Coordinates of N, CA and C in Angstrom, one line a residue:
M816 N 28.4 9.4 27.3 CA 27.8 9.3 26.0 C 26.5 8.6 26.1
R817 N 25.4 9.2 25.5 CA 24.1 8.5 25.5 C 24.0 7.7 24.2
R818 N 23.4 6.5 24.3 CA 23.1 5.7 23.2 C 21.8 6.1 22.5
R819 N 21.8 6.2 21.2 CA 20.6 6.5 20.5 C 20.4 5.4 19.5
G820 N 19.2 4.9 19.3 CA 19.0 3.8 18.4 C 18.5 4.3 17.0
G821 N 18.5 3.5 16.1 CA 17.9 3.8 14.8 C 18.8 4.6 13.9
G822 N 20.1 4.5 14.0 CA 21.0 5.3 13.2 C 21.0 4.9 11.8
F823 N 21.5 5.8 10.9 CA 21.5 5.5 9.5 C 22.7 4.6 9.1
G824 N 22.4 3.4 8.7 CA 23.4 2.5 8.3 C 24.5 2.2 9.4
G825 N 24.0 2.3 10.7 CA 25.0 2.0 11.8 C 25.8 3.2 12.2
V826 N 25.6 4.4 11.5 CA 26.3 5.6 11.8 C 25.5 6.4 12.7
G827 N 26.1 7.1 13.7 CA 25.3 8.0 14.5 C 24.5 7.4 15.6
N828 N 24.9 6.3 16.1 CA 24.1 5.7 17.1 C 24.5 6.3 18.5
C829 N 25.5 7.1 18.6 CA 25.9 7.7 19.8 C 26.0 9.2 19.6
C830 N 25.6 10.0 20.6 CA 25.7 11.4 20.5 C 26.2 11.9 21.9
S831 N 27.0 13.0 21.9 CA 27.5 13.5 23.1 C 26.6 14.5 23.8
S832 N 25.6 15.0 23.1 CA 24.7 15.9 23.7 C 23.3 15.8 23.1
S833 N 22.3 16.2 23.8 CA 21.0 16.0 23.3 C 20.8 16.9 22.1
S834 N 21.4 18.1 22.1 CA 21.2 19.0 20.9 C 22.0 18.4 19.7
G835 N 23.1 17.8 19.9 CA 23.8 17.2 18.9 C 23.0 16.0 18.3
C836 N 22.3 15.3 19.1 CA 21.5 14.2 18.7 C 20.3 14.7 17.8
R837 N 19.7 15.8 18.3 CA 18.6 16.4 17.5 C 19.1 16.8 16.1
Q838 N 20.2 17.5 16.1 CA 20.8 18.0 14.8 C 21.1 16.8 13.9
F839 N 21.7 15.8 14.5 CA 22.1 14.6 13.7 C 20.8 13.9 13.2
G840 N 19.8 13.9 14.0 CA 18.5 13.3 13.6 C 17.9 14.0 12.4
K841 N 18.0 15.3 12.4 CA 17.5 16.1 11.2 C 18.4 15.8 10.0
M842 N 19.7 15.8 10.2 CA 20.6 15.5 9.1 C 20.4 14.1 8.6
E843 N 20.1 13.1 9.5 CA 19.9 11.7 9.1 C 18.6 11.7 8.2
R844 N 17.6 12.4 8.6 CA 16.3 12.4 7.8 C 16.6 13.0 6.4
V845 N 17.3 14.1 6.4 CA 17.6 14.7 5.1 C 18.5 13.8 4.2
M846 N 19.4 13.1 4.8 CA 20.3 12.1 4.0 C 19.4 11.0 3.5
K847 N 18.5 10.5 4.3 CA 17.6 9.4 3.8 C 16.8 9.9 2.7
L848 N 16.2 11.1 2.8 CA 15.4 11.6 1.7 C 16.2 11.8 0.5
C849 N 17.5 12.4 0.6 CA 18.3 12.6 -0.6 C 18.7 11.3 -1.2
I850 N 19.0 10.3 -0.4 CA 19.4 9.0 -1.0 C 18.2 8.3 -1.7
T851 N 17.0 8.4 -1.1 CA 15.8 7.9 -1.7 C 15.6 8.6 -3.0
W852 N 15.7 10.0 -3.0 CA 15.5 10.8 -4.2 C 16.5 10.4 -5.3
L853 N 17.8 10.2 -5.0 CA 18.8 9.8 -6.0 C 18.5 8.4 -6.6
V854 N 18.1 7.5 -5.7 CA 17.8 6.1 -6.2 C 16.6 6.2 -7.2
V855 N 15.5 6.9 -6.7 CA 14.3 7.0 -7.6 C 14.6 7.7 -8.9
M856 N 15.3 8.9 -8.8 CA 15.6 9.6 -10.0 C 16.5 8.8 -10.9
G857 N 17.5 8.0 -10.4 CA 18.3 7.2 -11.2 C 17.5 6.1 -11.9
S858 N 16.5 5.6 -11.3 CA 15.7 4.5 -11.9 C 14.6 5.1 -12.8
V859 N 14.2 6.3 -12.6 CA 13.1 6.9 -13.4 C 13.6 7.6 -14.6
Y860 N 14.7 8.3 -14.5 CA 15.2 9.1 -15.6 C 16.4 8.5 -16.3
G861 N 16.3 8.2 -17.5 CA 17.4 7.7 -18.3 C 17.8 8.7 -19.3
G862 N 16.9 9.7 -19.5 CA 17.1 10.8 -20.4 C 15.9 11.7 -20.4
V863 N 15.9 12.6 -21.3 CA 14.8 13.6 -21.4 C 13.7 13.1 -22.4
G864 N 12.5 13.3 -22.0 CA 11.4 13.0 -22.9 C 10.9 11.5 -22.7
K865 N 10.0 11.1 -23.5 CA 9.4 9.8 -23.4 C 10.4 8.8 -23.9
S866 N 10.6 7.7 -23.1 CA 11.5 6.6 -23.5 C 10.9 5.3 -23.0
S867 N 11.6 4.3 -23.4 CA 11.1 2.9 -22.9 C 11.4 2.8 -21.4
R868 N 12.1 3.7 -20.8 CA 12.4 3.6 -19.4 C 11.4 4.4 -18.5
D869 N 10.5 5.1 -19.2 CA 9.4 5.8 -18.4 C 8.6 4.8 -17.6
P870 N 8.3 5.1 -16.4 CA 7.5 4.1 -15.6 C 6.1 4.0 -16.2
V871 N 5.5 2.9 -16.0 CA 4.1 2.6 -16.4 C 3.2 2.6 -15.2
P872 N 2.0 3.2 -15.3 CA 1.1 3.2 -14.2 C 0.7 1.8 -13.8
A873 N 0.5 1.6 -12.5 CA 0.1 0.2 -12.1 C -1.4 0.0 -12.5
T874 N -1.7 -1.2 -12.9 CA -3.1 -1.6 -13.2 C -3.8 -1.7 -11.8
W875 N -5.0 -1.2 -11.8 CA -5.7 -1.3 -10.5 C -6.1 -2.7 -10.2
P876 N -6.2 -3.1 -9.0 CA -6.7 -4.4 -8.7 C -8.1 -4.5 -9.1
D877 N -8.6 -5.8 -9.3 CA -10.0 -6.0 -9.8 C -11.0 -5.5 -8.8
Q878 N -10.7 -5.5 -7.5 CA -11.5 -5.0 -6.5 C -10.7 -4.3 -5.4
F879 N -11.2 -3.2 -5.0 CA -10.6 -2.4 -3.9 C -11.5 -1.5 -3.2
H880 N -11.2 -1.1 -2.0 CA -11.9 0.0 -1.3 C -10.9 1.1 -1.0
S881 N -11.4 2.3 -1.2 CA -10.6 3.5 -1.0 C -11.4 4.6 -0.3
L882 N -10.8 5.3 0.6 CA -11.4 6.5 1.2 C -10.7 7.7 0.6
L883 N -11.6 8.6 0.0 CA -11.1 9.7 -0.7 C -11.5 11.1 -0.1
Y884 N -10.6 12.0 0.0 CA -10.9 13.4 0.4 C -10.9 14.2 -0.8
I885 N -12.0 14.9 -1.1 CA -12.2 15.6 -2.4 C -12.5 17.1 -2.1
N886 N -11.7 17.9 -2.8 CA -11.8 19.4 -2.7 C -12.2 19.9 -4.1
N887 N -13.4 20.4 -4.2 CA -13.9 20.9 -5.5 C -13.8 22.5 -5.5
S888 N -13.1 23.1 -4.6 CA -12.9 24.5 -4.4 C -14.2 25.2 -4.0
E889 N -15.4 24.6 -4.4 CA -16.6 25.2 -3.9 C -17.2 24.3 -2.8
S890 N -16.7 23.1 -2.7 CA -17.2 22.2 -1.6 C -16.2 21.1 -1.3
L891 N -16.4 20.5 -0.1 CA -15.5 19.5 0.3 C -16.4 18.2 0.5
Q892 N -15.8 17.1 0.3 CA -16.5 15.8 0.6 C -15.5 14.7 0.9
V893 N -16.0 13.7 1.6 CA -15.3 12.5 1.8 C -16.1 11.4 1.1
T894 N -15.4 10.5 0.3 CA -16.1 9.5 -0.4 C -15.5 8.1 -0.1
D895 N -16.4 7.2 0.3 CA -16.0 5.8 0.4 C -16.3 5.2 -0.9
L896 N -15.2 4.6 -1.5 CA -15.3 4.1 -2.9 C -15.1 2.6 -2.8
W897 N -16.0 1.8 -3.4 CA -15.8 0.4 -3.6 C -15.8 0.1 -5.0
Y898 N -14.7 -0.4 -5.5 CA -14.5 -0.7 -7.0 C -14.6 -2.2 -7.1
D899 N -15.4 -2.6 -8.1 CA -15.6 -4.1 -8.3 C -15.7 -4.4 -9.8
W900 N -14.6 -4.5 -10.4 CA -14.6 -4.7 -11.9 C -15.2 -6.0 -12.3
P901 N -14.9 -7.2 -11.6 CA -15.5 -8.4 -12.1 C -17.0 -8.4 -12.1
N902 N -17.6 -7.7 -11.2 CA -19.1 -7.6 -11.1 C -19.6 -6.3 -11.8
G903 N -18.8 -5.6 -12.5 CA -19.2 -4.4 -13.3 C -19.8 -3.3 -12.5
R904 N -19.3 -3.0 -11.3 CA -20.0 -2.0 -10.5 C -18.9 -1.2 -9.7
N905 N -19.4 0.0 -9.3 CA -18.6 0.9 -8.5 C -19.6 1.6 -7.6
F906 N -19.3 1.5 -6.3 CA -20.2 2.1 -5.3 C -19.5 3.1 -4.5
N907 N -20.2 4.3 -4.4 CA -19.7 5.4 -3.7 C -20.6 5.9 -2.6
I908 N -20.1 6.1 -1.4 CA -20.9 6.8 -0.4 C -20.3 8.2 -0.2
I909 N -21.0 9.2 -0.5 CA -20.5 10.6 -0.6 C -21.0 11.4 0.5
Q910 N -20.1 11.9 1.4 CA -20.5 12.8 2.5 C -20.0 14.1 2.2
K911 N -20.9 15.0 1.8 CA -20.5 16.4 1.6 C -20.4 17.1 2.9
Q912 N -19.6 18.1 3.0 CA -19.4 18.9 4.2 C -20.7 19.4 4.7
L913 N -21.1 19.0 5.9 CA -22.4 19.5 6.5 C -23.6 19.2 5.7
G914 N -23.5 18.2 4.8 CA -24.6 17.9 3.9 C -25.2 16.5 4.1
R915 N -26.1 16.1 3.3 CA -26.7 14.8 3.4 C -25.7 13.7 2.8
K916 N -25.9 12.5 3.2 CA -25.1 11.4 2.6 C -25.7 10.9 1.4
L917 N -25.0 11.0 0.3 CA -25.5 10.5 -1.0 C -24.8 9.2 -1.4
Y918 N -25.7 8.3 -1.9 CA -25.2 6.9 -2.3 C -25.2 6.9 -3.8
D919 N -24.2 6.4 -4.4 CA -24.0 6.4 -5.9 C -23.6 5.0 -6.3
L920 N -24.5 4.3 -7.0 CA -24.2 3.0 -7.6 C -24.0 3.1 -9.1
E921 N -22.8 2.8 -9.6 CA -22.5 2.9 -11.0 C -22.3 1.5 -11.6
W922 N -22.9 1.3 -12.7 CA -22.8 0.0 -13.4 C -21.9 0.1 -14.7
N923 N -21.3 -1.0 -15.1 CA -20.5 -1.0 -16.3 C -21.2 -0.6 -17.6
N924 N -22.5 -0.8 -17.6 CA -23.3 -0.4 -18.8 C -23.6 1.1 -18.9
G925 N -23.1 1.9 -18.0 CA -23.3 3.3 -18.0 C -24.4 3.8 -17.2
T926 N -25.2 2.9 -16.6 CA -26.3 3.3 -15.7 C -25.8 3.6 -14.3
S927 N -26.3 4.7 -13.8 CA -25.9 5.1 -12.4 C -27.2 5.4 -11.6
F928 N -27.2 5.1 -10.3 CA -28.3 5.4 -9.5 C -27.8 6.3 -8.3
Y929 N -28.4 7.4 -8.1 CA -28.0 8.3 -7.0 C -29.2 8.4 -6.1
Y930 N -29.0 8.1 -4.8 CA -30.1 8.0 -3.8 C -29.7 8.4 -2.4
Y931 N -30.7 8.7 -1.6 CA -30.5 9.0 -0.2 C -31.3 8.0 0.6
L932 N -30.7 7.6 1.7 CA -31.4 6.6 2.6 C -32.5 7.3 3.4
D933 N -32.4 8.5 3.7 CA -33.3 9.2 4.6 C -34.6 9.6 3.9
K934 N -34.7 9.5 2.6 CA -35.9 9.9 1.8 C -36.0 8.9 0.7
E935 N -37.2 8.7 0.3 CA -37.5 7.9 -0.9 C -37.2 8.7 -2.2
E936 N -36.0 8.8 -2.5 CA -35.5 9.6 -3.6 C -34.4 8.9 -4.3
C937 N -34.6 8.7 -5.6 CA -33.6 8.0 -6.4 C -33.6 8.6 -7.8
R938 N -32.4 8.9 -8.3 CA -32.2 9.5 -9.6 C -31.4 8.5 -10.4
K939 N -31.9 8.2 -11.6 CA -31.2 7.3 -12.5 C -30.7 8.1 -13.6
M940 N -29.4 7.9 -13.9 CA -28.7 8.6 -15.0 C -28.0 7.6 -15.9
H941 N -27.8 7.9 -17.2 CA -27.1 7.0 -18.1 C -25.9 7.8 -18.7
F942 N -24.7 7.2 -18.6 CA -23.5 7.8 -19.2 C -23.1 7.0 -20.4
E943 N -22.3 7.5 -21.3 CA -21.9 6.8 -22.5 C -20.8 5.7 -22.1
V944 N -20.2 5.9 -21.0 CA -19.2 4.9 -20.6 C -19.5 4.4 -19.2
G945 N -19.1 3.2 -18.9 CA -19.3 2.6 -17.6 C -18.1 2.9 -16.7
I946 N -17.9 2.0 -15.8 CA -16.8 2.3 -14.8 C -15.5 2.1 -15.5
L947 N -14.4 2.7 -14.9 CA -13.1 2.6 -15.5 C -12.6 1.2 -15.5
R948 N -11.9 0.8 -16.6 CA -11.2 -0.5 -16.6 C -10.0 -0.4 -15.6
P949 N -9.6 -1.6 -15.1 CA -8.4 -1.6 -14.2 C -7.1 -1.0 -14.9
D950 N -7.1 -1.1 -16.2 CA -5.9 -0.5 -17.0 C -6.2 0.8 -17.7
W951 N -7.1 1.6 -17.2 CA -7.6 2.8 -17.8 C -6.5 3.8 -18.1
L952 N -5.3 3.7 -17.4 CA -4.2 4.6 -17.6 C -3.2 4.1 -18.6
R953 N -3.5 3.0 -19.3 CA -2.6 2.3 -20.2 C -1.9 3.3 -21.2
D954 N -2.7 4.2 -21.8 CA -2.1 5.1 -22.8 C -1.9 6.5 -22.3
A955 N -1.8 6.7 -20.9 CA -1.5 8.0 -20.4 C -0.1 8.4 -20.7
R956 N 0.1 9.8 -20.7 CA 1.4 10.3 -21.0 C 2.1 10.6 -19.7
Y957 N 3.4 10.1 -19.6 CA 4.2 10.3 -18.4 C 4.6 11.7 -18.3
V958 N 4.4 12.3 -17.1 CA 4.8 13.7 -16.9 C 6.1 13.9 -16.2
G959 N 6.3 13.0 -15.2 CA 7.5 13.1 -14.4 C 7.3 12.8 -12.9
V960 N 8.1 13.3 -12.1 CA 8.1 13.0 -10.6 C 7.8 14.3 -9.9
E961 N 6.8 14.2 -8.9 CA 6.5 15.3 -8.1 C 6.3 14.8 -6.7
S962 N 6.5 15.7 -5.7 CA 6.2 15.4 -4.3 C 4.8 15.9 -4.0
V963 N 3.9 15.0 -3.5 CA 2.5 15.4 -3.1 C 2.2 14.8 -1.8
D964 N 1.7 15.6 -0.9 CA 1.2 15.2 0.4 C 2.4 14.4 1.2
G965 N 3.6 14.8 0.9 CA 4.7 14.2 1.6 C 5.2 12.9 0.9
F966 N 4.6 12.5 -0.2 CA 5.0 11.3 -1.0 C 5.7 11.7 -2.3
L967 N 6.7 10.9 -2.7 CA 7.3 11.1 -4.0 C 6.4 10.3 -5.0
C968 N 5.9 11.0 -6.0 CA 5.0 10.3 -7.0 C 5.4 10.4 -8.4
N969 N 5.1 9.3 -9.2 CA 5.1 9.4 -10.6 C 3.8 10.0 -11.0
V970 N 3.9 10.9 -12.1 CA 2.7 11.6 -12.5 C 2.4 11.3 -14.0
W971 N 1.1 11.0 -14.3 CA 0.7 10.8 -15.7 C -0.5 11.8 -16.0
E972 N -0.6 12.1 -17.2 CA -1.7 12.9 -17.7 C -2.5 12.1 -18.7
K973 N -3.8 12.1 -18.6 CA -4.7 11.3 -19.5 C -5.7 12.2 -20.2
A974 N -5.5 12.3 -21.5 CA -6.5 13.0 -22.4 C -6.8 14.4 -21.9
N975 N -5.9 15.2 -21.4 CA -6.2 16.5 -20.9 C -7.3 16.6 -20.0
F976 N -7.6 15.5 -19.3 CA -8.7 15.3 -18.4 C -8.3 15.2 -16.9
I977 N -7.2 14.5 -16.7 CA -6.8 14.2 -15.3 C -5.3 14.1 -15.2
H978 N -4.8 14.5 -14.1 CA -3.4 14.2 -13.7 C -3.5 13.2 -12.6
Y979 N -2.8 12.1 -12.8 CA -2.8 11.0 -11.9 C -1.5 10.8 -11.2
Y980 N -1.5 10.8 -9.8 CA -0.3 10.7 -9.0 C -0.2 9.3 -8.4
E981 N 0.9 8.6 -8.5 CA 1.1 7.3 -7.9 C 2.3 7.2 -7.1
D982 N 2.3 6.7 -5.9 CA 3.4 6.7 -5.0 C 4.5 5.8 -5.7
V983 N 5.7 6.4 -5.7 CA 6.8 5.8 -6.4 C 7.2 4.4 -5.7
L984 N 7.1 4.4 -4.4 CA 7.6 3.2 -3.7 C 6.6 2.1 -3.7
T985 N 5.3 2.4 -3.6 CA 4.3 1.3 -3.4 C 3.4 1.2 -4.7
N986 N 3.5 2.1 -5.6 CA 2.6 2.1 -6.8 C 1.1 2.2 -6.5
R987 N 0.8 2.7 -5.4 CA -0.6 3.0 -5.0 C -1.0 4.4 -5.5
P988 N -2.3 4.5 -5.9 CA -2.7 5.8 -6.3 C -2.7 6.7 -5.1
L989 N -2.4 8.0 -5.3 CA -2.3 8.9 -4.1 C -3.1 10.2 -4.3
H990 N -3.2 10.6 -5.6 CA -3.8 11.9 -5.8 C -4.3 12.0 -7.3
W991 N -5.4 12.7 -7.5 CA -5.8 13.0 -8.8 C -6.2 14.5 -8.9
I992 N -5.9 15.1 -10.0 CA -6.4 16.5 -10.2 C -7.1 16.5 -11.6
F993 N -8.4 16.8 -11.6 CA -9.2 16.9 -12.8 C -9.0 18.2 -13.5
F994 N -9.3 18.3 -14.8 CA -9.2 19.5 -15.6 C -10.0 20.6 -15.0
T995 N -11.0 20.3 -14.2 CA -11.9 21.3 -13.6 C -11.2 21.9 -12.3
G996 N -10.1 21.3 -11.9 CA -9.5 21.8 -10.7 C -9.8 20.9 -9.4
M997 N -10.8 20.1 -9.6 CA -11.2 19.2 -8.5 C -10.0 18.3 -8.1
S998 N -9.7 18.3 -6.8 CA -8.5 17.6 -6.3 C -9.0 16.5 -5.4
V999 N -8.5 15.3 -5.7 CA -8.8 14.1 -4.9 C -7.6 13.5 -4.2
H1000 N -7.6 13.4 -2.9 CA -6.5 12.8 -2.1 C -7.0 11.4 -1.7
V1001 N -6.2 10.4 -2.0 CA -6.5 9.0 -1.6 C -5.9 8.8 -0.2
M1002 N -6.9 8.6 0.7 CA -6.5 8.4 2.1 C -6.2 7.0 2.5
T1003 N -7.0 6.1 1.9 CA -6.7 4.6 2.0 C -6.9 4.0 0.7
F1004 N -6.2 2.9 0.5 CA -6.3 2.1 -0.8 C -6.0 0.6 -0.4
E1005 N -7.1 -0.1 -0.2 CA -7.0 -1.5 0.3 C -7.9 -2.4 -0.5

């Protein structure tokens, strides 16, 4: 008999054949996923519809850095995002596929500056709202649980504008889908 480590709850640490071990390994992963699903579903669902047991989206930290992969169906981009609520700013470095690197500095007063480092070019814009509050999802409607990018997520919808996906286990943002169809995948959140 060959010893195999990492069994589920102490079960299945020994297998009599390598094919038996591979099959047990698959079954073990499925069992872990099923148990995780049951635990999550038991804690998330107490009934149908909105209830006091619906999860609440996590408030964003006052400052964080995130790497985002964005698909707008017409273009792809990678965005480095620095969120800084105490200082009232949001900074994005946007690399479009095979394009120039765009820098976007947004202020809480609604003023944004878009510029390129390789040319003396800067565009100032003003929006009616500034950067998002850390609790911007406070009044979002809970939709349910979905699996996205291999993660089990709680999902909220905000003002028919965005669907926000948050990892059930870590409460970190994982994915956003805007009403336009633009899809944002959160690669890092630190």
